[in-house]
Coordinates of C-alpha atoms and ligand atoms in Angstrom, one line a residue:
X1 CA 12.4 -24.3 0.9
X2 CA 14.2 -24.1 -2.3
X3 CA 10.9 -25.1 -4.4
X4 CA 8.7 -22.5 -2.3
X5 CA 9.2 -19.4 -4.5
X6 CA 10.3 -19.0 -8.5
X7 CA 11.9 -16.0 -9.9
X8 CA 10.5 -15.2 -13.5
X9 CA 12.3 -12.2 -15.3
X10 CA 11.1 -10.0 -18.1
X11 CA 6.9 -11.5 -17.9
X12 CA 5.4 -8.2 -19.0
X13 CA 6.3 -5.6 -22.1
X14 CA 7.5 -3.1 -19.9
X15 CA 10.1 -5.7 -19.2
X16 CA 9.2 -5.6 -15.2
X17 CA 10.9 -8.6 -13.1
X18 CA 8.3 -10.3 -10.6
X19 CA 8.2 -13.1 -8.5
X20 CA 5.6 -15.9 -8.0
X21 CA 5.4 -17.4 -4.6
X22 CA 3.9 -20.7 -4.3
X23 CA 4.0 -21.9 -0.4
X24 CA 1.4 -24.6 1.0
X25 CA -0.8 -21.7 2.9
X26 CA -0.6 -19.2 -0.1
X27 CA 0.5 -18.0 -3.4
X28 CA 1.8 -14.6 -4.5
X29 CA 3.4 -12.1 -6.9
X30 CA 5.6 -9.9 -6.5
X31 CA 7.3 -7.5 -8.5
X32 CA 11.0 -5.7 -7.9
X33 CA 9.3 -2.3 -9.6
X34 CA 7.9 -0.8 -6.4
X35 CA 8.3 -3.8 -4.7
X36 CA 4.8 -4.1 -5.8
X37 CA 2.3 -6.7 -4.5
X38 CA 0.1 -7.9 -7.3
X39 CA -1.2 -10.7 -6.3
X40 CA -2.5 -12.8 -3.0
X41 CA -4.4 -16.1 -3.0
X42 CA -4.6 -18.0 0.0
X43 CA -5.2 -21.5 -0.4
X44 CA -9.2 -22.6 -0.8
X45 CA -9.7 -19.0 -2.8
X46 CA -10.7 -18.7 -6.3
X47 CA -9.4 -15.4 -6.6
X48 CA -6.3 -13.1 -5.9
X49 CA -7.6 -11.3 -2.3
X50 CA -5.8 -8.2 -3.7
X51 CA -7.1 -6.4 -6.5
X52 CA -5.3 -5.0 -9.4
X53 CA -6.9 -2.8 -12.5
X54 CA -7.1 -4.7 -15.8
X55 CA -6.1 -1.5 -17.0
X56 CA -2.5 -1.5 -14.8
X57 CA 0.3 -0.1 -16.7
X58 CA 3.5 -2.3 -16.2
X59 CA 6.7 0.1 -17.3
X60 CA 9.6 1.7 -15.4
X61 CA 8.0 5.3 -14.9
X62 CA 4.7 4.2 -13.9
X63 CA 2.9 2.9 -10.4
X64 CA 1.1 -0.3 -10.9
X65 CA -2.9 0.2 -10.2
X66 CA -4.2 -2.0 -7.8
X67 CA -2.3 -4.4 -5.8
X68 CA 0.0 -2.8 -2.9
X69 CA 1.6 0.1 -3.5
X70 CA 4.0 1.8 -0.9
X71 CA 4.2 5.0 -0.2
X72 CA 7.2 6.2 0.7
X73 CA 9.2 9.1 1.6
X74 CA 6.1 10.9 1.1
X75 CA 2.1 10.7 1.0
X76 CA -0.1 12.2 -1.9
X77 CA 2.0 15.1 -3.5
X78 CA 5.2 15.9 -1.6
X79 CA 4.8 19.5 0.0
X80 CA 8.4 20.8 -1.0
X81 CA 8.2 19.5 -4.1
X82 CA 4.8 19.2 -5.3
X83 CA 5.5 18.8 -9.2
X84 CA 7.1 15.7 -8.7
X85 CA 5.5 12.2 -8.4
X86 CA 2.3 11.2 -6.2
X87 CA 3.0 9.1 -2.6
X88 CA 7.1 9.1 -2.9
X89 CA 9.6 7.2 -5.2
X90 CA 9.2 3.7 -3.5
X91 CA 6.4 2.4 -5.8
X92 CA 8.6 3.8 -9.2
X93 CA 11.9 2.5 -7.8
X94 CA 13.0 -1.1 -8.6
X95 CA 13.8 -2.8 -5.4
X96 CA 16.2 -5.7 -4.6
X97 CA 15.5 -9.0 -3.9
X98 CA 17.1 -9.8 -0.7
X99 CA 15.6 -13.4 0.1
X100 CA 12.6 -15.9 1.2
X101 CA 12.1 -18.1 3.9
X102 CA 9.1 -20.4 5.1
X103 CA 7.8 -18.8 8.4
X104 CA 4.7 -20.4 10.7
X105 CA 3.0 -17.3 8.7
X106 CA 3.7 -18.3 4.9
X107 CA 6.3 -17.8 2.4
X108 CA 8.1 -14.6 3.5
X109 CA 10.0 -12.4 0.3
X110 CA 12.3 -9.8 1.8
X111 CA 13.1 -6.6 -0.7
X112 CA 15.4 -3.8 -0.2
X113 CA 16.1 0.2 -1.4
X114 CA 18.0 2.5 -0.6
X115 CA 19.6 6.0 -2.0
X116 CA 21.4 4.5 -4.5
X117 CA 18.5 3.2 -6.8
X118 CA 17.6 5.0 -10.1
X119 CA 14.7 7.5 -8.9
X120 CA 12.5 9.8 -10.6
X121 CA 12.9 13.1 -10.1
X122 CA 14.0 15.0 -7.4
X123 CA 15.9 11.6 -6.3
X124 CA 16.6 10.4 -2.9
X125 CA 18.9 13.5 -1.9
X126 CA 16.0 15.3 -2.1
X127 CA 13.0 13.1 -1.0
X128 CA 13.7 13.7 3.0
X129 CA 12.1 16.5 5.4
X130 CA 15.6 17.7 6.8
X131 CA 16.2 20.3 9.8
X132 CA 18.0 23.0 7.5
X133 CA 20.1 23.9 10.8
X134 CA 21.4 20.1 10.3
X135 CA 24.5 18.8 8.5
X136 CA 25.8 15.8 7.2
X137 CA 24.9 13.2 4.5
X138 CA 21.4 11.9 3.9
X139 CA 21.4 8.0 3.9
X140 CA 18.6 5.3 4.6
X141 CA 18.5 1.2 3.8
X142 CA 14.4 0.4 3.7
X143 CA 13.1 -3.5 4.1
X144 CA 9.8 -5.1 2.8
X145 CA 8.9 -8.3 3.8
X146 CA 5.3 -9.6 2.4
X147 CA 4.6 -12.8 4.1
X148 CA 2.1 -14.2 1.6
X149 CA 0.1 -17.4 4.2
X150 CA -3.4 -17.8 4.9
X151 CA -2.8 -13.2 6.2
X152 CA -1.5 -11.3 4.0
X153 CA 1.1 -9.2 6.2
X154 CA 3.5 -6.0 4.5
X155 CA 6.2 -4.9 6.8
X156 CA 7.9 -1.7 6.0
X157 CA 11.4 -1.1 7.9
X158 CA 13.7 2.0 7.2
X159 CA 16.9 2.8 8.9
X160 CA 18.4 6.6 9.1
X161 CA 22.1 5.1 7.2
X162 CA 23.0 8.5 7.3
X163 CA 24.6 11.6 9.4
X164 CA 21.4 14.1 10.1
X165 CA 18.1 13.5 11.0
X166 CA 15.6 12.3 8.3
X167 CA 11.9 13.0 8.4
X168 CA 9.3 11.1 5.6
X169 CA 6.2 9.8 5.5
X170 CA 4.6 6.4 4.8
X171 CA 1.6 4.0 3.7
X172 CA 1.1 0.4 2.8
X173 CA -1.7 1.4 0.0
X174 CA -3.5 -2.3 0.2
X175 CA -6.8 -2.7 -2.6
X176 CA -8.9 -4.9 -1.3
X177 CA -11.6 -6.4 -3.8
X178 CA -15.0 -6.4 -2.8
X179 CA -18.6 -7.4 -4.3
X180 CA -19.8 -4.0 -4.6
X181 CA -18.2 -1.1 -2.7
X182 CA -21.7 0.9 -2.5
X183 CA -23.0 -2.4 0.1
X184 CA -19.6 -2.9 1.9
X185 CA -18.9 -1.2 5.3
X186 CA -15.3 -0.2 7.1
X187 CA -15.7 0.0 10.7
X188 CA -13.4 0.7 13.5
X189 CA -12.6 4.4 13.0
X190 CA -16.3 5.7 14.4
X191 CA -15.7 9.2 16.0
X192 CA -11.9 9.7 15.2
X193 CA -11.2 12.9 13.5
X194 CA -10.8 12.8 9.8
X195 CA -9.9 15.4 6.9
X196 CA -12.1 14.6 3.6
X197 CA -10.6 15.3 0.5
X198 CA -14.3 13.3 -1.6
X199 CA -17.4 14.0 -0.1
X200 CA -18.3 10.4 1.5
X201 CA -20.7 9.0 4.4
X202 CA -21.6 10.5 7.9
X203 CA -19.0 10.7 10.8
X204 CA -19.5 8.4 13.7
X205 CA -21.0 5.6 11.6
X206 CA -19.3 2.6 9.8
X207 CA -17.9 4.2 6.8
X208 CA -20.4 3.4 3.6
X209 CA -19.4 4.2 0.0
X210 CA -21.9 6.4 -1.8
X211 CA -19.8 9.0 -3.4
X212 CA -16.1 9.2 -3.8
X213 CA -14.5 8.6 0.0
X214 CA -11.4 10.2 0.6
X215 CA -9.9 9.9 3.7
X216 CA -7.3 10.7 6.3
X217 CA -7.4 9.8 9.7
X218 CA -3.8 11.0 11.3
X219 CA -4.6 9.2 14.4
X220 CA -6.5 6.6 15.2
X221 CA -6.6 2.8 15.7
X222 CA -4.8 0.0 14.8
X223 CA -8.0 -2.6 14.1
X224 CA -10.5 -1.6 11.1
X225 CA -12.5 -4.4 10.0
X226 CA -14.4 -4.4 6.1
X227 CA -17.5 -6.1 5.7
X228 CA -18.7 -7.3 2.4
X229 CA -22.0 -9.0 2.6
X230 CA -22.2 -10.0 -0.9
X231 CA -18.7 -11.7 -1.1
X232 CA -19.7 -13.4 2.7
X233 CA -16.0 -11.9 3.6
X234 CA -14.7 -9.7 6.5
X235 CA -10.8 -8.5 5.9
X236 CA -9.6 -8.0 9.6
X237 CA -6.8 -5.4 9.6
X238 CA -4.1 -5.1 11.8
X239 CA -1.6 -2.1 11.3
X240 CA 1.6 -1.4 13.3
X241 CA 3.7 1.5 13.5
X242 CA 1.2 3.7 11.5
X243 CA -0.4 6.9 13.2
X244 CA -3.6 6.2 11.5
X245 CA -5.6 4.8 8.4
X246 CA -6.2 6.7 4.7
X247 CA -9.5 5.0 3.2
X248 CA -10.2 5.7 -0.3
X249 CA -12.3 4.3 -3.2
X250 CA -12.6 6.7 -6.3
X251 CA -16.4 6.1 -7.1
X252 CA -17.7 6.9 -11.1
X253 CA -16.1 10.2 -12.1
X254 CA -12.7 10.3 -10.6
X255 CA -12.5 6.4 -11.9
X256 CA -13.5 7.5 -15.4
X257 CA -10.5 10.3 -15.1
X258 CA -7.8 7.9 -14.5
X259 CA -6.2 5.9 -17.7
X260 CA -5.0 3.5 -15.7
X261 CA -8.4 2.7 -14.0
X262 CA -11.5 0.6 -15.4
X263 CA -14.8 2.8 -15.8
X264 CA -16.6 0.6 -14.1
X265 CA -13.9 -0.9 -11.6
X266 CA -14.9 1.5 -8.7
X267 CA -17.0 -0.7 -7.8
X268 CA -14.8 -3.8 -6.7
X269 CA -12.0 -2.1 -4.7
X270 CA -11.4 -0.2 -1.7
X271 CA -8.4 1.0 0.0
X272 CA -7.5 0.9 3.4
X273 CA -3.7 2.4 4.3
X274 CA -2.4 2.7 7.7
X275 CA -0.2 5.6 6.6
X276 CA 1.7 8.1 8.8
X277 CA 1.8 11.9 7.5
X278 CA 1.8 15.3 8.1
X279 CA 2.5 16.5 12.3
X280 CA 3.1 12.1 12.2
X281 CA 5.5 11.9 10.0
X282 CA 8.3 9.7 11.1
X283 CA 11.7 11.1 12.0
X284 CA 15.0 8.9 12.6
X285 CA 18.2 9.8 13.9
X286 CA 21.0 8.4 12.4
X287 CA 21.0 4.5 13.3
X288 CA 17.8 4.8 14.2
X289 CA 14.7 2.2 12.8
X290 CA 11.4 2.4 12.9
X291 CA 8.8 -0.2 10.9
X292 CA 4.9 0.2 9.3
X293 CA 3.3 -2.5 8.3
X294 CA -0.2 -4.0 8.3
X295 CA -1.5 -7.9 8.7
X296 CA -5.0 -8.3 6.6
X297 CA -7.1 -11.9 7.2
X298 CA -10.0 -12.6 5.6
X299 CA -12.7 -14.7 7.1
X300 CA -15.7 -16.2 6.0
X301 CA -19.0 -14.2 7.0
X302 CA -21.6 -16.8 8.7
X303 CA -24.4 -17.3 6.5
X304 CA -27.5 -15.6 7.7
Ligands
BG6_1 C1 -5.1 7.6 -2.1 C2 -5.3 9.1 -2.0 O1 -4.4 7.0 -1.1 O2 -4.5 7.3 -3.4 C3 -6.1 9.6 -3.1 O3 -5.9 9.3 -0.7 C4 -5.4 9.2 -4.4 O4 -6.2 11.0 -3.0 C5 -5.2 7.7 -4.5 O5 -6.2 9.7 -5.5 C6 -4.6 7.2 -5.7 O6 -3.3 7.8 -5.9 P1 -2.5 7.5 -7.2 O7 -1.3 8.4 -7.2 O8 -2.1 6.1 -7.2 O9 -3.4 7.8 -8.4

Protein backbone atom coordinates (compact mmCIF):
# COMPACT_ATOMS: atom_id res chain seq x y z
CA UNK A 1 0.00 0.00 0.00
CA UNK A 2 2.85 2.33 -0.43
CA UNK A 3 0.74 4.67 -2.97
CA UNK A 4 -2.43 4.60 -0.57
CA UNK A 5 -1.59 7.70 1.50
CA UNK A 6 0.90 10.96 0.85
CA UNK A 7 2.50 13.00 3.41
CA UNK A 8 2.41 16.79 2.53
CA UNK A 9 4.42 19.09 5.01
CA UNK A 10 4.02 22.80 5.71
CA UNK A 11 0.29 23.19 3.22
CA UNK A 12 -1.08 26.04 5.41
CA UNK A 13 0.59 29.49 6.86
CA UNK A 14 0.45 28.31 10.19
CA UNK A 15 2.90 25.87 8.80
CA UNK A 16 0.64 22.77 10.13
CA UNK A 17 1.77 19.18 8.66
CA UNK A 18 -1.33 17.03 7.32
CA UNK A 19 -1.80 14.14 5.52
CA UNK A 20 -3.96 13.24 2.44
CA UNK A 21 -5.28 9.69 2.27
CA UNK A 22 -6.29 8.49 -1.02
CA UNK A 23 -7.58 4.62 -0.71
CA UNK A 24 -10.11 3.01 -3.30
CA UNK A 25 -13.26 3.30 -0.66
CA UNK A 26 -12.22 6.82 0.59
CA UNK A 27 -10.11 9.88 0.81
CA UNK A 28 -8.94 11.90 3.75
CA UNK A 29 -6.99 14.59 5.62
CA UNK A 30 -5.46 14.49 8.30
CA UNK A 31 -3.42 16.77 10.29
CA UNK A 32 -0.56 15.93 13.14
CA UNK A 33 -1.91 19.37 15.01
CA UNK A 34 -4.53 17.68 17.12
CA UNK A 35 -4.48 14.85 15.20
CA UNK A 36 -7.24 16.62 13.57
CA UNK A 37 -9.66 15.17 10.98
CA UNK A 38 -10.44 17.67 8.23
CA UNK A 39 -11.60 15.97 5.83
CA UNK A 40 -13.75 12.64 4.69
CA UNK A 41 -15.05 11.70 1.25
CA UNK A 42 -16.09 8.41 0.50
CA UNK A 43 -16.06 7.41 -2.91
CA UNK A 44 -19.40 8.48 -5.12
CA UNK A 45 -19.54 11.90 -2.74
CA UNK A 46 -19.20 15.24 -4.02
CA UNK A 47 -18.39 16.58 -0.81
CA UNK A 48 -16.05 16.08 2.38
CA UNK A 49 -18.90 14.19 4.85
CA UNK A 50 -17.15 16.16 7.59
CA UNK A 51 -17.49 19.62 7.89
CA UNK A 52 -14.97 22.20 8.63
CA UNK A 53 -15.55 26.34 9.04
CA UNK A 54 -14.27 28.38 6.12
CA UNK A 55 -13.33 30.48 8.87
CA UNK A 56 -10.85 27.52 10.60
CA UNK A 57 -7.79 29.00 12.02
CA UNK A 58 -4.76 26.69 11.11
CA UNK A 59 -1.69 27.69 13.72
CA UNK A 60 0.01 25.97 16.64
CA UNK A 61 -2.10 27.53 19.58
CA UNK A 62 -5.42 27.15 18.08
CA UNK A 63 -8.14 24.11 17.64
CA UNK A 64 -9.19 23.65 14.12
CA UNK A 65 -13.12 24.50 13.70
CA UNK A 66 -14.96 21.87 12.20
CA UNK A 67 -13.67 18.57 11.22
CA UNK A 68 -12.85 16.14 14.38
CA UNK A 69 -11.60 17.35 17.23
CA UNK A 70 -10.60 15.22 20.29
CA UNK A 71 -11.17 15.88 23.48
CA UNK A 72 -8.90 14.75 25.66
CA UNK A 73 -7.76 14.70 29.14
CA UNK A 74 -10.64 16.77 29.72
CA UNK A 75 -14.30 17.92 28.35
CA UNK A 76 -15.37 21.72 28.09
CA UNK A 77 -13.29 23.76 30.71
CA UNK A 78 -11.21 21.52 32.99
CA UNK A 79 -12.61 21.75 36.70
CA UNK A 80 -9.17 22.16 38.51
CA UNK A 81 -7.91 24.32 36.11
CA UNK A 82 -10.61 26.17 34.51
CA UNK A 83 -8.42 29.20 33.00
CA UNK A 84 -6.68 26.93 30.79
CA UNK A 85 -7.85 25.66 27.39
CA UNK A 86 -11.43 24.26 26.40
CA UNK A 87 -11.85 20.10 25.95
CA UNK A 88 -8.02 19.19 27.01
CA UNK A 89 -4.60 19.55 25.14
CA UNK A 90 -5.13 16.68 22.51
CA UNK A 91 -6.64 18.94 19.80
CA UNK A 92 -3.49 21.82 20.50
CA UNK A 93 -0.81 19.11 20.71
CA UNK A 94 1.00 17.93 17.47
CA UNK A 95 0.71 14.17 17.34
CA UNK A 96 2.98 11.64 15.75
CA UNK A 97 2.50 9.82 12.80
CA UNK A 98 2.88 6.23 13.70
CA UNK A 99 1.69 4.49 10.33
CA UNK A 100 -1.05 3.31 7.65
CA UNK A 101 -2.28 0.22 6.54
CA UNK A 102 -5.20 -0.93 4.05
CA UNK A 103 -7.84 -2.67 6.27
CA UNK A 104 -11.34 -4.41 4.75
CA UNK A 105 -12.51 -0.91 6.35
CA UNK A 106 -10.29 1.72 4.26
CA UNK A 107 -7.03 3.31 4.62
CA UNK A 108 -6.28 3.21 8.36
CA UNK A 109 -3.62 6.29 9.70
CA UNK A 110 -2.43 5.54 13.17
CA UNK A 111 -1.22 8.78 15.47
CA UNK A 112 0.32 8.93 18.71
CA UNK A 113 0.85 11.43 22.05
CA UNK A 114 2.06 11.20 24.92
CA UNK A 115 3.54 13.46 28.03
CA UNK A 116 6.34 14.38 26.29
CA UNK A 117 4.73 16.70 23.55
CA UNK A 118 4.89 20.55 23.72
CA UNK A 119 1.48 21.42 25.54
CA UNK A 120 -0.26 24.44 26.41
CA UNK A 121 -0.48 25.31 29.65
CA UNK A 122 -0.83 23.51 32.64
CA UNK A 123 1.03 20.60 30.45
CA UNK A 124 0.56 16.96 30.82
CA UNK A 125 1.77 16.75 34.57
CA UNK A 126 -1.05 18.58 35.32
CA UNK A 127 -3.87 17.51 32.84
CA UNK A 128 -4.86 14.17 35.02
CA UNK A 129 -7.56 13.78 37.96
CA UNK A 130 -5.08 12.08 40.49
CA UNK A 131 -6.00 10.40 43.99
CA UNK A 132 -3.82 13.08 46.12
CA UNK A 133 -3.28 10.01 48.69
CA UNK A 134 -1.40 8.45 45.41
CA UNK A 135 2.24 8.52 44.53
CA UNK A 136 4.42 7.98 41.78
CA UNK A 137 4.91 9.45 38.26
CA UNK A 138 2.12 10.40 35.87
CA UNK A 139 2.61 8.69 32.40
CA UNK A 140 0.25 7.79 29.50
CA UNK A 141 0.97 6.69 25.52
CA UNK A 142 -2.61 7.69 23.57
CA UNK A 143 -3.44 6.05 19.86
CA UNK A 144 -5.76 7.38 17.13
CA UNK A 145 -6.56 5.39 14.30
CA UNK A 146 -9.05 7.14 11.66
CA UNK A 147 -9.94 4.48 9.21
CA UNK A 148 -11.07 6.75 6.40
CA UNK A 149 -13.47 3.68 3.87
CA UNK A 150 -16.88 3.98 2.82
CA UNK A 151 -17.46 4.67 7.52
CA UNK A 152 -15.64 6.95 8.77
CA UNK A 153 -14.44 5.28 12.14
CA UNK A 154 -12.02 7.34 15.08
CA UNK A 155 -10.57 5.14 17.68
CA UNK A 156 -9.17 6.72 20.71
CA UNK A 157 -6.79 4.29 22.90
CA UNK A 158 -4.79 5.53 26.07
CA UNK A 159 -2.63 3.56 28.29
CA UNK A 160 -1.84 4.48 32.15
CA UNK A 161 2.42 4.48 31.15
CA UNK A 162 2.79 5.53 34.55
CA UNK A 163 3.03 4.61 38.45
CA UNK A 164 -0.53 6.07 40.03
CA UNK A 165 -3.83 5.97 38.84
CA UNK A 166 -4.94 8.51 36.17
CA UNK A 167 -8.43 9.76 35.83
CA UNK A 168 -9.45 12.07 32.35
CA UNK A 169 -12.08 12.49 30.30
CA UNK A 170 -12.79 12.13 26.59
CA UNK A 171 -14.87 12.93 23.26
CA UNK A 172 -14.43 12.27 19.54
CA UNK A 173 -16.12 15.91 18.61
CA UNK A 174 -17.26 14.68 14.91
CA UNK A 175 -19.24 17.86 12.71
CA UNK A 176 -21.29 16.43 10.57
CA UNK A 177 -22.67 18.73 7.62
CA UNK A 178 -26.19 18.78 6.95
CA UNK A 179 -28.74 20.68 4.63
CA UNK A 180 -30.23 22.78 7.17
CA UNK A 181 -29.86 21.98 10.87
CA UNK A 182 -33.43 23.64 11.71
CA UNK A 183 -35.11 20.37 9.34
CA UNK A 184 -32.67 17.61 10.50
CA UNK A 185 -33.53 15.21 13.42
CA UNK A 186 -31.01 13.10 15.89
CA UNK A 187 -32.75 10.20 17.34
CA UNK A 188 -31.77 7.45 19.52
CA UNK A 189 -31.40 9.19 22.92
CA UNK A 190 -35.48 9.65 23.48
CA UNK A 191 -36.06 9.62 27.42
CA UNK A 192 -32.32 9.40 28.55
CA UNK A 193 -31.45 12.02 31.05
CA UNK A 194 -29.68 15.07 29.74
CA UNK A 195 -28.18 18.38 31.30
CA UNK A 196 -28.76 21.52 28.85
CA UNK A 197 -26.31 24.02 28.82
CA UNK A 198 -28.63 26.00 25.20
CA UNK A 199 -32.12 25.94 25.48
CA UNK A 200 -33.09 23.27 22.63
CA UNK A 201 -36.16 20.89 21.67
CA UNK A 202 -38.53 18.81 23.99
CA UNK A 203 -37.31 15.64 25.96
CA UNK A 204 -38.56 12.32 24.78
CA UNK A 205 -38.77 13.35 21.13
CA UNK A 206 -36.06 13.11 18.32
CA UNK A 207 -33.87 15.95 19.02
CA UNK A 208 -34.84 19.12 16.49
CA UNK A 209 -32.72 22.22 16.26
CA UNK A 210 -34.59 25.46 16.89
CA UNK A 211 -32.43 27.29 19.21
CA UNK A 212 -28.96 26.66 20.32
CA UNK A 213 -28.76 22.71 21.50
CA UNK A 214 -26.38 22.02 24.05
CA UNK A 215 -26.21 18.77 25.26
CA UNK A 216 -24.93 16.15 27.62
CA UNK A 217 -26.15 12.90 28.00
CA UNK A 218 -23.68 10.96 30.66
CA UNK A 219 -25.27 7.75 29.92
CA UNK A 220 -26.96 6.51 27.35
CA UNK A 221 -26.70 4.46 24.07
CA UNK A 222 -24.32 3.55 21.82
CA UNK A 223 -26.70 3.96 18.31
CA UNK A 224 -27.92 7.68 17.40
CA UNK A 225 -29.00 7.98 13.97
CA UNK A 226 -29.26 11.87 12.04
CA UNK A 227 -31.72 12.34 9.53
CA UNK A 228 -31.34 15.08 7.04
CA UNK A 229 -34.22 15.06 4.62
CA UNK A 230 -32.97 17.67 2.42
CA UNK A 231 -29.42 16.11 1.81
CA UNK A 232 -31.59 12.48 1.34
CA UNK A 233 -28.73 11.30 4.07
CA UNK A 234 -28.95 9.34 7.40
CA UNK A 235 -25.29 9.19 9.37
CA UNK A 236 -25.70 5.90 11.43
CA UNK A 237 -23.49 6.27 14.51
CA UNK A 238 -21.90 3.70 16.35
CA UNK A 239 -19.78 4.72 19.58
CA UNK A 240 -17.77 2.35 21.84
CA UNK A 241 -16.26 2.85 24.98
CA UNK A 242 -18.09 6.23 25.59
CA UNK A 243 -20.67 6.62 28.55
CA UNK A 244 -22.86 8.71 26.46
CA UNK A 245 -23.32 11.31 23.59
CA UNK A 246 -22.74 15.42 23.77
CA UNK A 247 -24.98 16.96 20.89
CA UNK A 248 -24.37 20.46 20.00
CA UNK A 249 -25.04 22.96 17.17
CA UNK A 250 -24.44 26.78 18.14
CA UNK A 251 -27.51 28.30 16.25
CA UNK A 252 -27.33 32.37 15.21
CA UNK A 253 -25.90 34.23 18.28
CA UNK A 254 -23.41 31.98 19.78
CA UNK A 255 -22.22 31.33 15.90
CA UNK A 256 -21.89 35.06 15.39
CA UNK A 257 -19.66 35.20 18.84
CA UNK A 258 -17.14 32.87 17.66
CA UNK A 259 -14.13 34.28 15.19
CA UNK A 260 -13.51 31.16 14.08
CA UNK A 261 -17.16 30.38 13.06
CA UNK A 262 -19.16 31.61 9.74
CA UNK A 263 -22.34 33.87 10.71
CA UNK A 264 -24.32 31.91 8.85
CA UNK A 265 -22.53 28.39 9.10
CA UNK A 266 -24.97 27.20 12.04
CA UNK A 267 -26.87 26.11 9.71
CA UNK A 268 -24.85 23.20 7.97
CA UNK A 269 -23.26 21.41 10.99
CA UNK A 270 -24.11 19.48 13.90
CA UNK A 271 -22.16 17.66 16.51
CA UNK A 272 -22.66 14.43 17.77
CA UNK A 273 -19.68 13.20 20.57
CA UNK A 274 -19.78 10.10 22.36
CA UNK A 275 -17.83 11.68 25.17
CA UNK A 276 -17.27 10.25 28.67
CA UNK A 277 -17.17 12.99 31.71
CA UNK A 278 -17.90 13.91 34.95
CA UNK A 279 -18.98 10.60 37.70
CA UNK A 280 -17.81 8.66 33.85
CA UNK A 281 -14.72 9.71 33.59
CA UNK A 282 -12.34 7.04 32.77
CA UNK A 283 -9.75 5.94 35.30
CA UNK A 284 -6.63 3.47 34.48
CA UNK A 285 -4.30 1.90 36.67
CA UNK A 286 -0.98 1.73 35.63
CA UNK A 287 -0.77 -0.78 32.48
CA UNK A 288 -4.12 -0.43 32.12
CA UNK A 289 -6.02 0.51 28.49
CA UNK A 290 -9.11 1.53 27.83
CA UNK A 291 -10.42 2.82 24.02
CA UNK A 292 -13.36 5.54 22.73
CA UNK A 293 -14.09 5.69 19.49
CA UNK A 294 -17.17 6.04 17.20
CA UNK A 295 -17.94 4.46 13.46
CA UNK A 296 -20.25 7.06 11.43
CA UNK A 297 -21.92 5.61 7.83
CA UNK A 298 -23.95 7.50 5.81
CA UNK A 299 -26.63 6.11 3.78
CA UNK A 300 -28.75 7.26 1.21
CA UNK A 301 -32.41 8.18 2.37
CA UNK A 302 -35.11 6.38 -0.04
CA UNK A 303 -36.75 8.84 -2.07
CA UNK A 304 -40.26 9.51 -0.97
C1 LIG B 1 -19.28 21.35 22.47
C2 LIG B 1 -19.67 21.89 23.82
O1 LIG B 1 -18.89 20.02 22.57
O2 LIG B 1 -18.19 22.11 21.95
C3 LIG B 1 -20.04 23.35 23.69
O3 LIG B 1 -20.73 21.12 24.35
C4 LIG B 1 -18.90 24.13 23.05
O4 LIG B 1 -20.37 23.87 24.96
C5 LIG B 1 -18.52 23.47 21.74
O5 LIG B 1 -19.32 25.47 22.83
C6 LIG B 1 -17.35 24.12 21.02
O6 LIG B 1 -16.25 24.21 21.85
P1 LIG B 1 -14.94 24.95 21.38
O7 LIG B 1 -14.00 24.94 22.54
O8 LIG B 1 -14.40 24.16 20.21
O9 LIG B 1 -15.34 26.33 20.96
Amino acid sequence: MADAFTIVPGAYAGGLRYLDVIGDAATGRVFLHGAHVTSWRPDGEDESLVWLSERAIFADETAIRGGVPICFPWFGPNRPTPEGPAHGLARLSEWRFEGAAETDAGVAVTLGLDQDAPAAVPGWGAAFRVDEQDEGEVRFQARYTVTFGSSLTTSLSVTNTGSRAIGFEAAIHTYYPVSDVRQVSVSGLEGYPFVERGAGGGAGEPIRFTREVDRVYPAAPSALRLTDPGAGRRFTLESSGAAGWVVWNPFRDKAAAMGDFGDEEWRSMVCLEPVSLGEAMIWLQPGQSHGLGVVSTPQTLPDR
